[in-house]
Coordinates of C-alpha atoms and ligand atoms in Angstrom, one line a residue:
M1 CA -25.6 -17.2 25.1
A2 CA -23.0 -15.5 23.0
P3 CA -24.3 -14.1 19.7
T4 CA -23.4 -16.2 16.7
Y5 CA -22.5 -15.4 13.1
D6 CA -21.3 -17.4 10.2
A7 CA -18.2 -15.2 9.8
I8 CA -16.5 -12.5 11.8
V9 CA -14.0 -10.2 10.2
I10 CA -11.5 -8.5 12.6
G11 CA -10.6 -5.0 11.3
G12 CA -12.7 -2.7 9.1
G13 CA -9.8 -1.6 6.8
H14 CA -10.4 -1.9 3.1
N15 CA -9.3 -5.6 3.1
G16 CA -11.7 -6.4 6.0
L17 CA -14.5 -4.8 4.1
V18 CA -13.7 -6.6 0.9
A19 CA -13.6 -9.9 2.8
A20 CA -16.9 -9.1 4.4
A21 CA -18.5 -8.2 1.1
Y22 CA -17.5 -11.5 -0.5
L23 CA -18.5 -13.5 2.5
A24 CA -21.9 -11.8 2.8
R25 CA -22.4 -12.2 -0.9
S26 CA -21.9 -15.9 -0.5
G27 CA -24.8 -16.0 1.9
A28 CA -22.7 -16.0 5.2
R29 CA -24.1 -14.0 8.1
T30 CA -21.1 -11.7 8.5
L31 CA -20.0 -9.2 11.2
V32 CA -17.1 -6.8 10.8
L33 CA -15.5 -5.5 14.1
E34 CA -13.5 -2.3 13.8
G35 CA -11.6 -0.9 16.7
R36 CA -11.6 2.7 15.7
H37 CA -14.6 5.1 15.5
K38 CA -14.7 4.6 11.7
T39 CA -13.8 2.1 9.1
G40 CA -11.2 2.4 6.4
G41 CA -8.0 1.7 8.3
A42 CA -5.1 3.2 6.2
A43 CA -7.6 4.1 3.4
T44 CA -9.3 6.9 5.3
T45 CA -10.5 10.5 4.7
E46 CA -10.5 12.6 7.8
S47 CA -10.8 16.3 8.9
P48 CA -7.7 16.7 11.2
W49 CA -8.3 20.4 12.0
P50 CA -11.2 20.9 14.4
E51 CA -10.9 24.7 13.7
A52 CA -11.3 24.0 10.0
P53 CA -13.7 21.2 9.5
E54 CA -14.3 22.3 5.9
F55 CA -11.0 20.7 4.9
S56 CA -10.7 16.9 4.5
V57 CA -7.5 15.0 3.9
T58 CA -6.8 11.6 2.7
R59 CA -4.8 11.1 5.8
L60 CA -2.5 8.1 5.1
S61 CA -2.8 6.4 1.7
Y62 CA -3.5 8.9 -1.1
V63 CA -3.6 7.3 -4.6
M64 CA -5.3 4.3 -6.2
S65 CA -4.0 1.9 -8.8
L66 CA -3.9 -1.7 -7.7
L67 CA -7.6 -2.5 -7.1
P68 CA -8.3 -5.2 -9.8
P69 CA -11.3 -4.9 -12.1
T70 CA -12.6 -8.2 -10.7
I71 CA -13.2 -6.7 -7.3
I72 CA -14.6 -3.4 -8.7
N73 CA -17.0 -5.4 -10.9
D74 CA -17.9 -8.2 -8.4
L75 CA -18.8 -5.6 -5.7
E76 CA -20.3 -3.1 -8.2
L77 CA -18.2 -0.4 -6.6
A78 CA -19.0 2.3 -9.2
K79 CA -22.6 2.1 -8.0
H80 CA -21.4 2.6 -4.5
G81 CA -19.3 5.7 -5.2
Y82 CA -16.0 4.4 -6.5
K83 CA -14.9 7.2 -8.9
I84 CA -11.3 7.8 -10.0
Y85 CA -9.7 10.8 -11.5
P86 CA -6.6 9.7 -13.4
M87 CA -3.5 11.5 -12.2
G88 CA -1.5 13.9 -14.3
P89 CA 2.3 13.6 -15.0
Y90 CA 5.1 13.0 -12.6
Y91 CA 6.7 16.4 -12.0
Q92 CA 10.0 17.5 -10.5
A93 CA 11.3 21.1 -10.5
F94 CA 15.0 21.6 -10.0
G95 CA 16.9 24.1 -7.8
E96 CA 19.3 24.8 -10.7
G97 CA 16.3 25.7 -12.9
G98 CA 14.1 23.7 -15.2
S99 CA 11.8 20.8 -14.5
I100 CA 10.9 17.4 -15.8
K101 CA 7.5 15.8 -16.5
L102 CA 7.0 12.2 -17.1
Y103 CA 3.7 11.0 -18.7
A104 CA 2.3 7.5 -18.1
D105 CA 0.6 7.2 -21.4
D106 CA 2.0 9.9 -23.8
A107 CA 5.3 8.7 -25.4
K108 CA 5.6 11.9 -27.5
R109 CA 5.4 14.3 -24.6
N110 CA 7.7 12.1 -22.6
Y111 CA 10.3 12.3 -25.3
E112 CA 10.1 16.1 -25.5
S113 CA 10.4 16.4 -21.7
V114 CA 13.2 13.9 -21.2
S115 CA 15.3 15.1 -24.2
K116 CA 15.7 18.5 -22.5
W117 CA 17.9 16.6 -20.0
S118 CA 19.4 13.8 -22.2
A119 CA 18.8 12.9 -25.8
K120 CA 20.1 9.4 -25.0
D121 CA 17.6 9.0 -22.2
A122 CA 14.8 10.2 -24.4
D123 CA 15.6 7.5 -26.9
A124 CA 15.9 4.9 -24.1
M125 CA 12.6 5.8 -22.5
P126 CA 10.2 4.0 -24.9
K127 CA 12.4 0.9 -24.7
W128 CA 12.4 1.0 -20.9
D129 CA 8.6 1.4 -20.9
A130 CA 8.2 -1.6 -23.2
W131 CA 10.7 -3.7 -21.1
L132 CA 8.8 -2.9 -17.9
A133 CA 5.4 -3.6 -19.5
G134 CA 6.7 -7.0 -20.6
L135 CA 7.9 -7.8 -17.1
A136 CA 4.6 -6.5 -15.6
D137 CA 2.8 -8.9 -17.9
V138 CA 4.6 -11.7 -16.2
L139 CA 4.5 -10.4 -12.6
G140 CA 1.0 -8.9 -12.7
P141 CA -1.0 -12.1 -12.9
L142 CA 1.1 -13.5 -10.0
L143 CA -0.6 -10.9 -7.8
L144 CA -3.9 -12.8 -8.3
T145 CA -2.3 -16.2 -7.9
V146 CA -2.6 -18.0 -4.5
P147 CA 1.1 -18.8 -3.7
P148 CA 1.8 -22.6 -3.6
V149 CA 3.3 -24.2 -0.5
L150 CA 6.8 -24.5 -1.9
G151 CA 8.6 -27.5 -0.4
S152 CA 5.5 -29.4 0.7
H153 CA 5.3 -33.0 -0.6
K154 CA 1.5 -33.2 -0.2
P155 CA 0.0 -34.1 -3.6
K156 CA -2.3 -31.1 -3.6
D157 CA 0.6 -28.7 -3.0
L158 CA 2.8 -30.4 -5.5
A159 CA 0.0 -30.1 -8.0
S160 CA -0.4 -26.3 -7.5
T161 CA 3.4 -25.8 -7.7
L162 CA 3.4 -27.7 -11.0
R163 CA 0.4 -25.7 -12.3
L164 CA 2.3 -22.5 -11.6
A165 CA 5.4 -23.8 -13.4
W166 CA 3.3 -25.0 -16.3
R167 CA 1.6 -21.6 -16.6
H168 CA 5.1 -20.0 -17.1
R169 CA 6.4 -22.6 -19.6
G170 CA 6.3 -20.0 -22.3
L171 CA 9.0 -17.8 -20.6
D172 CA 12.3 -17.7 -22.4
I173 CA 15.8 -17.4 -21.1
R174 CA 15.9 -13.6 -21.5
T175 CA 12.6 -13.0 -19.7
I176 CA 13.7 -15.2 -16.8
A177 CA 17.0 -13.3 -16.6
D178 CA 15.1 -10.0 -16.6
V179 CA 12.7 -11.1 -13.9
T180 CA 15.8 -12.3 -11.9
R181 CA 17.4 -8.9 -12.3
L182 CA 14.2 -7.1 -11.3
M183 CA 13.9 -9.3 -8.2
T184 CA 17.5 -8.9 -7.0
M185 CA 18.9 -5.6 -8.2
S186 CA 18.8 -2.2 -6.6
I187 CA 16.7 0.4 -8.4
A188 CA 19.9 2.5 -8.7
D189 CA 21.9 -0.2 -10.5
L190 CA 19.0 -1.0 -12.7
L191 CA 18.5 2.6 -13.8
D192 CA 22.3 3.1 -14.3
D193 CA 22.0 0.3 -16.9
W194 CA 19.4 2.3 -18.8
F195 CA 19.8 6.0 -18.3
E196 CA 22.5 8.6 -17.8
S197 CA 20.9 11.8 -16.5
P198 CA 20.5 12.3 -12.8
Q199 CA 17.2 14.0 -13.3
V200 CA 15.6 11.0 -15.1
K201 CA 17.1 8.5 -12.7
G202 CA 15.8 10.5 -9.7
A203 CA 12.4 10.6 -11.2
L204 CA 12.3 6.8 -11.9
A205 CA 13.8 5.8 -8.6
V206 CA 10.9 7.1 -6.5
N207 CA 8.7 4.0 -6.9
G208 CA 11.6 1.8 -5.8
V209 CA 11.6 3.3 -2.3
I210 CA 8.0 4.2 -1.5
G211 CA 7.2 2.8 1.9
T212 CA 10.4 0.9 2.0
W213 CA 13.1 0.8 4.7
A214 CA 15.8 0.9 2.0
G215 CA 17.6 3.5 0.0
P216 CA 17.8 3.2 -3.8
Y217 CA 21.1 1.4 -3.7
E218 CA 19.7 -1.5 -1.7
P219 CA 19.1 -4.8 -3.5
G220 CA 15.4 -5.6 -3.9
T221 CA 14.3 -2.0 -4.5
A222 CA 14.0 -2.7 -8.3
Y223 CA 11.1 -5.0 -7.4
V224 CA 9.4 -2.4 -5.2
M225 CA 9.4 -0.1 -8.3
A226 CA 7.8 -3.0 -10.4
H227 CA 5.1 -3.6 -7.7
H228 CA 4.1 0.0 -8.1
S229 CA 4.2 -0.2 -11.9
I230 CA 2.1 -3.2 -12.7
G231 CA -0.7 -2.4 -15.0
D232 CA -2.5 -5.7 -15.4
V233 CA -3.1 -8.4 -12.8
G234 CA -4.5 -10.8 -15.4
D235 CA -8.1 -9.8 -15.3
G236 CA -8.0 -6.6 -17.2
H237 CA -5.9 -3.5 -17.2
L238 CA -5.6 -1.6 -14.0
G239 CA -6.1 2.1 -13.9
N240 CA -3.1 4.3 -14.0
W241 CA -2.5 5.9 -10.6
G242 CA -5.6 8.1 -9.8
F243 CA -7.4 10.0 -7.1
Q244 CA -10.7 8.7 -5.6
E245 CA -13.3 11.4 -5.4
G246 CA -13.7 12.1 -1.7
G247 CA -10.2 10.8 -0.8
M248 CA -9.2 7.2 0.0
G249 CA -11.9 7.0 2.7
A250 CA -14.4 7.0 -0.1
V251 CA -12.9 3.8 -1.5
S252 CA -13.5 2.2 1.9
S253 CA -17.0 3.6 2.1
A254 CA -17.8 2.2 -1.4
I255 CA -16.7 -1.2 -0.3
E256 CA -18.5 -0.9 3.0
S257 CA -21.7 0.1 1.2
A258 CA -21.4 -3.0 -1.0
A259 CA -20.8 -5.2 2.0
R260 CA -23.8 -3.8 3.8
E261 CA -25.9 -4.2 0.7
H262 CA -25.0 -7.9 0.7
G263 CA -26.1 -8.1 4.4
A264 CA -22.9 -7.6 6.3
E265 CA -23.1 -5.9 9.7
I266 CA -20.4 -3.5 10.6
R267 CA -19.6 -2.3 14.1
V268 CA -17.2 0.5 14.9
N269 CA -15.7 1.2 18.4
A270 CA -15.5 -2.6 18.8
P271 CA -11.9 -3.5 19.4
V272 CA -11.2 -7.2 19.5
A273 CA -9.0 -8.4 22.3
R274 CA -8.4 -12.0 21.2
V275 CA -9.5 -14.9 19.0
L276 CA -11.4 -17.6 20.8
I277 CA -9.9 -21.0 20.2
E278 CA -11.3 -24.3 21.2
G279 CA -9.7 -27.6 20.3
R280 CA -7.3 -26.0 17.8
K281 CA -10.2 -24.3 16.0
A282 CA -11.2 -20.6 15.9
V283 CA -14.7 -20.3 17.2
G284 CA -15.1 -16.6 17.6
V285 CA -13.7 -13.5 19.3
V286 CA -13.6 -11.8 22.6
L287 CA -14.0 -8.0 22.5
A288 CA -11.9 -5.6 24.6
N289 CA -15.0 -5.1 26.8
G290 CA -15.2 -8.8 27.5
D291 CA -18.1 -9.6 25.2
E292 CA -17.8 -12.9 23.4
I293 CA -19.1 -13.4 19.8
R294 CA -19.0 -16.7 18.1
A295 CA -18.6 -17.8 14.4
K296 CA -17.4 -20.8 12.5
V297 CA -15.1 -18.5 10.3
V298 CA -12.9 -15.8 11.7
V299 CA -10.9 -13.6 9.3
S300 CA -8.2 -11.4 10.7
T301 CA -6.9 -8.3 8.9
L302 CA -4.6 -7.0 11.6
H303 CA -0.8 -6.7 11.5
P304 CA 0.6 -10.2 11.8
K305 CA 2.3 -9.5 15.2
T306 CA -1.1 -8.4 16.6
A307 CA -3.2 -11.0 14.8
F308 CA -1.1 -14.0 15.8
L309 CA 1.2 -13.2 18.7
E310 CA -1.3 -11.1 20.7
Q311 CA -4.8 -12.2 19.6
V312 CA -4.2 -16.0 18.9
G313 CA -1.3 -16.5 21.3
R314 CA 2.0 -18.3 20.9
E315 CA 0.6 -21.3 22.9
H316 CA -1.8 -22.1 20.1
L317 CA 0.7 -21.8 17.2
P318 CA 3.5 -24.0 15.9
D319 CA 7.0 -22.9 17.1
D320 CA 8.4 -22.2 13.6
F321 CA 5.4 -20.1 12.7
V322 CA 5.8 -18.1 15.9
T323 CA 9.5 -17.5 15.0
D324 CA 8.6 -16.5 11.5
I325 CA 6.1 -13.9 12.8
E326 CA 8.5 -12.7 15.4
H327 CA 11.1 -12.1 12.6
W328 CA 8.6 -10.3 10.4
K329 CA 10.1 -7.0 9.3
S330 CA 7.9 -4.0 9.6
R331 CA 9.9 -0.7 9.4
S332 CA 9.5 2.2 6.9
G333 CA 10.3 5.5 8.5
V334 CA 7.4 7.2 6.7
V335 CA 5.9 10.5 7.8
K336 CA 2.7 11.7 6.2
I337 CA 2.3 15.5 6.1
N338 CA -1.2 16.8 5.1
L339 CA -1.5 20.5 4.2
A340 CA -4.4 22.9 3.6
L341 CA -3.2 25.5 1.1
A342 CA -4.6 28.9 0.3
E343 CA -3.2 28.7 -3.2
L344 CA -1.3 26.3 -5.5
P345 CA 2.5 26.2 -5.4
D346 CA 4.0 28.7 -7.8
F347 CA 7.1 26.9 -9.1
S348 CA 9.9 29.2 -10.4
A349 CA 10.5 26.7 -13.2
D350 CA 6.8 26.7 -14.3
P351 CA 5.3 29.9 -12.8
G352 CA 1.7 30.6 -11.8
T353 CA -0.7 29.8 -9.1
Q354 CA -3.5 29.0 -11.6
L355 CA -4.1 25.3 -12.0
Q356 CA -1.6 23.8 -14.5
E357 CA -0.8 20.3 -15.7
H358 CA 2.2 20.0 -13.3
H359 CA -0.2 20.4 -10.3
T360 CA -2.3 17.4 -11.3
G361 CA 0.1 14.5 -10.9
S362 CA 2.9 13.8 -8.4
V363 CA 4.7 16.9 -7.3
E364 CA 7.9 15.4 -6.2
M365 CA 10.9 16.2 -4.0
A366 CA 13.3 13.6 -5.3
P367 CA 15.6 15.5 -7.6
T368 CA 18.4 12.9 -7.9
M369 CA 19.1 9.4 -6.7
E370 CA 21.8 10.8 -4.4
Y371 CA 19.3 13.1 -2.8
I372 CA 17.0 10.1 -2.0
E373 CA 19.9 8.0 -0.8
R374 CA 21.1 10.8 1.5
A375 CA 17.7 11.0 3.1
F376 CA 17.8 7.2 3.8
L377 CA 21.4 7.3 5.1
D378 CA 20.5 10.0 7.6
A379 CA 17.7 7.9 9.0
R380 CA 19.7 4.7 9.1
D381 CA 22.3 6.7 11.1
G382 CA 19.5 7.4 13.6
K383 CA 18.6 10.9 12.6
P384 CA 15.6 12.2 10.7
A385 CA 16.5 13.2 7.1
V386 CA 17.9 16.6 6.9
R387 CA 16.4 17.0 3.4
P388 CA 13.6 14.5 3.2
F389 CA 12.3 12.9 0.1
S390 CA 8.6 13.4 -0.8
D391 CA 6.0 12.0 -3.1
G392 CA 3.5 14.9 -3.1
V393 CA 0.0 15.1 -4.6
I394 CA -2.7 17.8 -4.8
P395 CA -6.0 15.8 -5.2
T396 CA -8.0 19.0 -5.2
A397 CA -6.6 19.7 -8.7
F398 CA -9.6 17.5 -9.7
D399 CA -11.6 16.7 -6.6
K400 CA -13.6 19.7 -5.3
T401 CA -15.2 17.8 -2.4
L402 CA -12.1 18.0 -0.1
S403 CA -11.7 21.8 0.4
P404 CA -13.5 25.1 -0.1
E405 CA -13.5 26.7 -3.6
G406 CA -10.1 28.3 -4.4
T407 CA -8.2 26.4 -1.7
H408 CA -6.3 23.1 -1.9
I409 CA -5.2 20.0 -0.1
M410 CA -1.7 18.8 -0.6
S411 CA -0.5 15.4 0.7
L412 CA 3.2 14.8 1.2
F413 CA 4.3 11.2 1.6
T414 CA 7.8 11.7 3.0
Q415 CA 10.7 9.6 4.1
W416 CA 12.7 8.9 6.2
V417 CA 12.8 9.2 10.0
P418 CA 14.6 6.5 12.0
A419 CA 13.0 3.1 12.1
D420 CA 12.5 3.2 15.8
W421 CA 10.4 6.3 15.8
N422 CA 7.4 4.1 16.3
E423 CA 8.5 3.8 19.9
E424 CA 8.1 7.4 21.0
P425 CA 5.9 10.3 19.6
H426 CA 8.9 12.5 18.7
T427 CA 6.4 15.3 18.4
G428 CA 8.9 18.3 18.4
E429 CA 11.3 16.6 16.1
L430 CA 8.5 15.7 13.6
E431 CA 7.5 19.4 13.6
A432 CA 11.1 20.3 12.7
Y433 CA 11.2 17.6 10.1
A434 CA 8.0 19.0 8.5
D435 CA 9.5 22.5 8.6
R436 CA 12.5 21.2 6.7
M437 CA 10.3 19.4 4.2
I438 CA 8.3 22.5 3.6
D439 CA 11.5 24.5 3.2
C440 CA 12.7 22.2 0.4
Y441 CA 9.5 22.8 -1.6
N442 CA 9.7 26.5 -0.8
E443 CA 13.1 26.7 -2.5
L444 CA 11.4 25.6 -5.7
A445 CA 8.0 27.3 -5.2
P446 CA 8.6 30.5 -3.1
N447 CA 5.0 31.0 -2.2
F448 CA 4.7 27.5 -0.7
K449 CA 5.4 28.2 3.0
S450 CA 3.2 31.3 3.1
S451 CA 0.3 29.5 1.4
I452 CA -0.1 26.9 4.2
L453 CA -3.2 27.3 6.2
H454 CA -3.1 24.2 8.3
R455 CA -0.8 21.2 8.6
D456 CA -1.2 17.7 10.0
I457 CA 1.8 15.4 10.6
V458 CA 1.4 11.7 11.1
G459 CA 4.6 9.9 12.1
P460 CA 5.3 6.2 12.8
Y461 CA 4.2 6.3 16.4
Q462 CA 0.8 7.6 15.5
M463 CA 0.5 5.1 12.6
E464 CA 1.2 2.3 15.1
H465 CA -0.9 3.5 18.0
E466 CA -3.9 5.0 16.2
Y467 CA -4.0 2.8 13.1
G468 CA -2.4 -0.5 14.2
L469 CA 0.4 -0.2 11.6
I470 CA 3.1 -1.8 13.8
G471 CA 6.5 -0.3 13.3
G472 CA 4.9 2.4 11.2
N473 CA 5.2 0.2 8.1
I474 CA 2.6 1.2 5.6
F475 CA 2.0 -2.3 4.2
H476 CA 1.8 -4.3 7.5
G477 CA 5.3 -5.5 6.6
E478 CA 8.1 -4.7 4.3
L479 CA 8.0 -5.6 0.6
S480 CA 11.5 -7.1 0.9
L481 CA 12.3 -10.2 -1.1
E482 CA 12.2 -12.5 1.9
Q483 CA 8.7 -11.4 2.6
L484 CA 7.1 -11.8 -0.8
F485 CA 4.8 -14.4 -2.4
H486 CA 5.1 -17.8 -0.7
M487 CA 6.8 -16.1 2.3
R488 CA 4.0 -13.6 3.0
P489 CA 3.3 -13.7 5.9
A490 CA 5.1 -17.0 6.6
P491 CA 6.2 -20.0 4.6
G492 CA 3.5 -22.7 4.4
F493 CA 0.7 -20.1 5.2
A494 CA 0.6 -17.8 2.1
D495 CA -2.7 -19.2 1.0
Y496 CA -4.7 -17.0 3.3
R497 CA -5.2 -19.9 5.8
T498 CA -3.4 -20.1 9.1
P499 CA -2.2 -22.8 11.5
I500 CA -5.6 -22.5 13.3
A501 CA -8.6 -24.2 11.5
G502 CA -11.4 -21.7 10.8
L503 CA -9.0 -18.7 11.1
Y504 CA -8.2 -17.0 7.8
Y505 CA -5.8 -14.1 7.2
A506 CA -6.4 -11.1 4.9
S507 CA -4.2 -8.2 5.9
S508 CA -1.7 -6.4 3.6
A509 CA 0.9 -8.7 5.1
T510 CA -0.4 -11.5 2.8
H511 CA 0.5 -11.9 -0.9
A512 CA -0.5 -9.0 -3.2
G513 CA -0.5 -6.6 -0.3
G514 CA 0.3 -3.9 0.5
G515 CA -1.5 -1.2 -1.1
V516 CA -5.2 -0.6 -1.5
C517 CA -5.7 -3.6 -3.7
G518 CA -8.3 -5.6 -1.8
I519 CA -6.8 -8.9 -3.1
P520 CA -6.0 -10.3 0.4
G521 CA -9.6 -9.7 1.5
M522 CA -11.0 -11.3 -1.6
Q523 CA -8.6 -14.3 -1.5
A524 CA -9.2 -15.0 2.3
A525 CA -13.0 -14.9 1.8
K526 CA -12.7 -17.3 -1.2
A527 CA -10.5 -19.6 0.9
A528 CA -13.1 -19.7 3.6
I529 CA -16.0 -20.2 1.1
T530 CA -14.1 -23.0 -0.6
D531 CA -13.3 -24.8 2.7
K532 CA -16.9 -24.5 3.7
K533 CA -18.1 -26.1 0.5
A534 CA -15.4 -28.9 0.8
S535 CA -16.5 -29.6 4.3
R536 CA -20.2 -29.8 3.2
R537 CA -19.1 -32.3 0.5
R538 CA -17.2 -34.3 3.1
I539 CA -20.2 -34.4 5.4
A540 CA -22.6 -35.3 2.5
G541 CA -20.1 -38.1 1.5
R542 CA -20.2 -39.6 4.9
R543 CA -24.0 -39.9 4.9
Ligands
LIG1 C1 1.0 6.8 5.0 C2 0.5 5.7 4.0 C3 0.5 6.0 2.7 C4 0.0 5.0 1.8 N1 -0.2 5.3 0.5 C5 -0.7 4.4 -0.3 C6 -1.2 4.7 -1.6 O1 -1.1 5.9 -2.0 N2 -1.8 3.8 -2.4 C7 -1.9 2.5 -2.0 O2 -2.4 1.7 -2.7 N3 -1.5 2.1 -0.7 C8 -1.0 3.0 0.1 N4 -0.7 2.7 1.4 C9 -0.8 1.3 1.9 C10 -2.3 0.9 2.1 O3 -2.9 2.0 2.6 C11 -2.4 -0.3 3.1 O4 -1.6 -1.3 2.6 C12 -3.8 -0.7 3.2 O5 -4.7 0.4 3.3 C13 -3.9 -1.7 4.3 O6 -5.3 -2.2 4.3 P1 -5.7 -3.4 5.3 O7 -7.2 -3.5 5.2 O8 -4.9 -4.6 5.0 O9 -5.2 -2.9 6.7 P2 -5.6 -1.6 7.6 O10 -6.0 -0.5 6.7 O11 -4.5 -1.4 8.5 O12 -6.9 -2.1 8.4 C14 -6.9 -2.8 9.6 C15 -8.0 -2.3 10.4 O13 -8.0 -3.0 11.7 C16 -8.4 -2.1 12.7 N5 -7.9 -2.6 14.0 C17 -6.7 -2.6 14.5 N6 -6.7 -3.3 15.7 C18 -7.9 -3.7 15.9 C19 -8.6 -4.5 16.9 N7 -7.9 -4.9 18.0 N8 -9.9 -4.8 16.8 C20 -10.6 -4.4 15.7 N9 -10.1 -3.6 14.7 C21 -8.7 -3.3 14.8 C22 -7.7 -0.8 12.3 O14 -8.2 0.3 13.0 C23 -7.9 -0.8 10.8 O15 -9.1 -0.2 10.5 C24 -0.3 3.7 2.3 C25 -0.3 3.5 3.7 C26 0.2 4.5 4.6 C27 0.2 4.2 6.0

């Protein structure tokens, strides 16, 4: 007899763990099956250098912001070790001299910093912040909204579409126009409307291209910037970007601990081969070793191509759904470079290796919009960027648990290499790419190269083969307009349900993903719990 659970969650990334915690909390006997030797998925802390186990890096994702207070409170994550250090300012030093700092919550210092480059931009900055905050107030709550099935004529679907429209009845013509601009414009065009100095525009463009297979001149990148700038999803203000103590793996561990406390069982080294389907219903899974485990509810958190095309199988799915998943775009050209440093970067613009404010936030390599665009154009032409763009952070400015006293960890989130580098390891070329990236920083901080004790390079091939991030996309699928909201992961199935009864879907490829936000995990668990209650009511009604 195959062992039986109420619910099986495939994948122990943070969304799988959130789903398991909510399911277990509802009383379901829940099992998480994780293929790797550890949980966390892309939210993981690891020690990549066997010769230096005293260093730990937050190997893929590196900063928190989007986890809503509801999840933090429901799962009592603080009790389980969730502890965030708010990040310092955005920092960019320039080859021609000088630097810029942007503060998330200090308008006076922002003004002083920006006015060094443009008085007009310094005046525009508070208006820009207010404009963005206004739009975030509209878009934020949508992240916690289950997308309606647009176009469906079923009364239930029409009702949820109308409810959504009613909720937005207060919007005026200008706000709708601004949302339309945000959803359709490039970040470059949007910033050109607001600012004049290349330094300010470069700084503000970064969030428009993070994890995206698109340069700053591509339509839709304005929305990507907004996705990273939302401060409130409707249930309280989200933190500004911050570092989890112990790295992003500690976020996963906190959620795992909450799930275990509610009774969830978590197995690692347990790769799932396929979902068991009988009579158009999911009834369990088959592990790669052939073992069968049964459950009434199965929640998958894997990339959609793996979850549906490989593990469910085309033969069980409607043709148009299969086509939608086949067409799912999942590129990004991201390379993560993790460094152990003997000392902090000594920037010529702001000298000193002692800890200073500019080490505590993002330490960027994105001096202008054109610089970022050039890096993308190189990759689109089939070559790795000659001068890559980087969103760098030094979490050890606060967190002393990751490296020995006096040393530091620096995490460089860099772009771009060609979109097809997920197909081959490109090991030598990645080493050369990392050398160039390091040289770029070294031009601004001449001690940088010599301060590097160890380096770890994770390219798209490793992201796909070791972490299941197909195509190397960091969000299980691009945040492009045709893959958002009711389209994520496929029209008609954005409510965390799937064409297979009993199979729910909770990966970052659903609405509100990507990012370490846990919303897909929570929503899929809630959908399963709601359906179970409804089915109980139906059965009771028949008696
Ligand atoms: C380089 C990089 C940087 C990023 N930076 C940030 C950031 O700073 N902030 C942020 O908010 N987000 C960031 N992200 C995005 C964020 O990390 C992801 O969107 C999120 O972690 C995905 O979570 P998930 O649970 O949906 O999927 P995953 O984390 O991918 O979890 C899926 C799990 O399933 C497991 N699995 C795969 N196949 C099988 C199988 N056959 N059987 C069983 N288990 C299987 C995997 O091992 C994995 O543990 C980054 C991502 C990357 C890659």
